[in-house]
Amino acid sequence: MSRHEATFEIESKTDSYAARRIVERAYDTIREESRSVREGTDDAQALLREFETLRDAARRPTPGKLTIIYEQDDDEFED
């Protein structure tokens, strides 16, 4: 399994705005994916709730950090 990590330090209101945009974009993308592919499944609802929590937290302009971790399995998708 490959693991990639990026951390964004939030040290100003401008940084906070950028982090908020990243999280909002991720939320919107997952919401759309859930509607078109996973609509009505329990895992889609749980994932969306988790990203709603992140989106709501990012709306408060405070210092902190945003860390994104991408873990990639060695397996490939089945056709």
Short mmCIF file of C-alpha atoms in Angstrom, two decimals:
data_model
loop_
_atom_site.label_atom_id
_atom_site.label_comp_id
_atom_site.label_asym_id
_atom_site.label_seq_id
_atom_site.Cartn_x
_atom_site.Cartn_y
_atom_site.Cartn_z
CA MET A 1 0.00 0.00 0.00
CA SER A 2 1.31 3.44 -0.92
CA ARG A 3 0.71 6.36 1.42
CA HIS A 4 0.90 10.02 0.47
CA GLU A 5 0.43 12.86 2.93
CA ALA A 6 0.23 16.63 2.56
CA THR A 7 -0.20 19.10 5.40
CA PHE A 8 -1.36 22.67 4.91
CA GLU A 9 -0.59 25.05 7.79
CA ILE A 10 -3.39 27.56 8.38
CA GLU A 11 -1.73 30.71 9.69
CA SER A 12 -3.94 33.50 8.31
CA LYS A 13 -7.50 34.23 7.23
CA THR A 14 -6.38 33.74 3.63
CA ASP A 15 -5.03 30.28 4.49
CA SER A 16 -8.27 29.53 6.31
CA TYR A 17 -10.28 30.53 3.27
CA ALA A 18 -8.15 28.28 1.04
CA ALA A 19 -8.59 25.32 3.41
CA ARG A 20 -12.33 25.94 3.50
CA ARG A 21 -12.47 25.89 -0.31
CA ILE A 22 -10.56 22.59 -0.41
CA VAL A 23 -12.91 20.94 2.07
CA GLU A 24 -16.03 22.37 0.40
CA ARG A 25 -14.86 21.09 -2.98
CA ALA A 26 -14.23 17.61 -1.54
CA TYR A 27 -17.68 17.64 0.09
CA ASP A 28 -19.39 18.71 -3.14
CA THR A 29 -17.56 16.03 -5.14
CA ILE A 30 -18.45 13.28 -2.67
CA ARG A 31 -22.06 14.46 -2.52
CA GLU A 32 -22.35 14.29 -6.31
CA GLU A 33 -20.63 10.89 -6.44
CA SER A 34 -23.00 9.59 -3.78
CA ARG A 35 -26.02 10.78 -5.75
CA SER A 36 -24.93 9.20 -9.01
CA VAL A 37 -23.27 5.97 -7.90
CA ARG A 38 -23.99 5.09 -4.27
CA GLU A 39 -27.37 6.72 -3.71
CA GLY A 40 -29.21 5.33 -0.71
CA THR A 41 -26.40 3.12 0.60
CA ASP A 42 -25.38 3.28 4.24
CA ASP A 43 -21.70 3.82 3.49
CA ALA A 44 -22.50 6.81 1.25
CA GLN A 45 -24.60 8.43 3.99
CA ALA A 46 -21.89 7.88 6.62
CA LEU A 47 -19.17 9.26 4.35
CA LEU A 48 -21.25 12.31 3.52
CA ARG A 49 -21.92 12.99 7.22
CA GLU A 50 -18.18 12.82 7.94
CA PHE A 51 -17.44 15.33 5.21
CA GLU A 52 -20.29 17.57 6.38
CA THR A 53 -18.55 17.70 9.76
CA LEU A 54 -15.26 18.68 8.09
CA ARG A 55 -16.99 21.27 5.90
CA ASP A 56 -18.75 22.84 8.88
CA ALA A 57 -15.54 22.96 10.93
CA ALA A 58 -13.64 24.61 8.06
CA ARG A 59 -16.19 27.43 7.94
CA ARG A 60 -14.78 28.88 11.18
CA PRO A 61 -11.71 30.96 10.24
CA THR A 62 -9.19 29.81 12.85
CA PRO A 63 -5.51 28.81 12.78
CA GLY A 64 -4.70 25.12 12.50
CA LYS A 65 -3.73 22.64 9.85
CA LEU A 66 -5.37 20.56 7.18
CA THR A 67 -3.79 17.17 6.52
CA ILE A 68 -4.78 15.05 3.57
CA ILE A 69 -3.75 11.39 3.48
CA TYR A 70 -4.16 9.29 0.38
CA GLU A 71 -3.60 5.56 0.80
CA GLN A 72 -3.46 3.61 -2.42
CA ASP A 73 -3.95 -0.16 -2.46
CA ASP A 74 -1.68 -2.28 -4.59
CA ASP A 75 -4.71 -4.08 -6.08
CA GLU A 76 -6.43 -2.90 -9.23
CA PHE A 77 -10.14 -2.49 -9.89
CA GLU A 78 -12.01 -5.43 -11.28
CA ASP A 79 -13.50 -4.93 -14.73
#
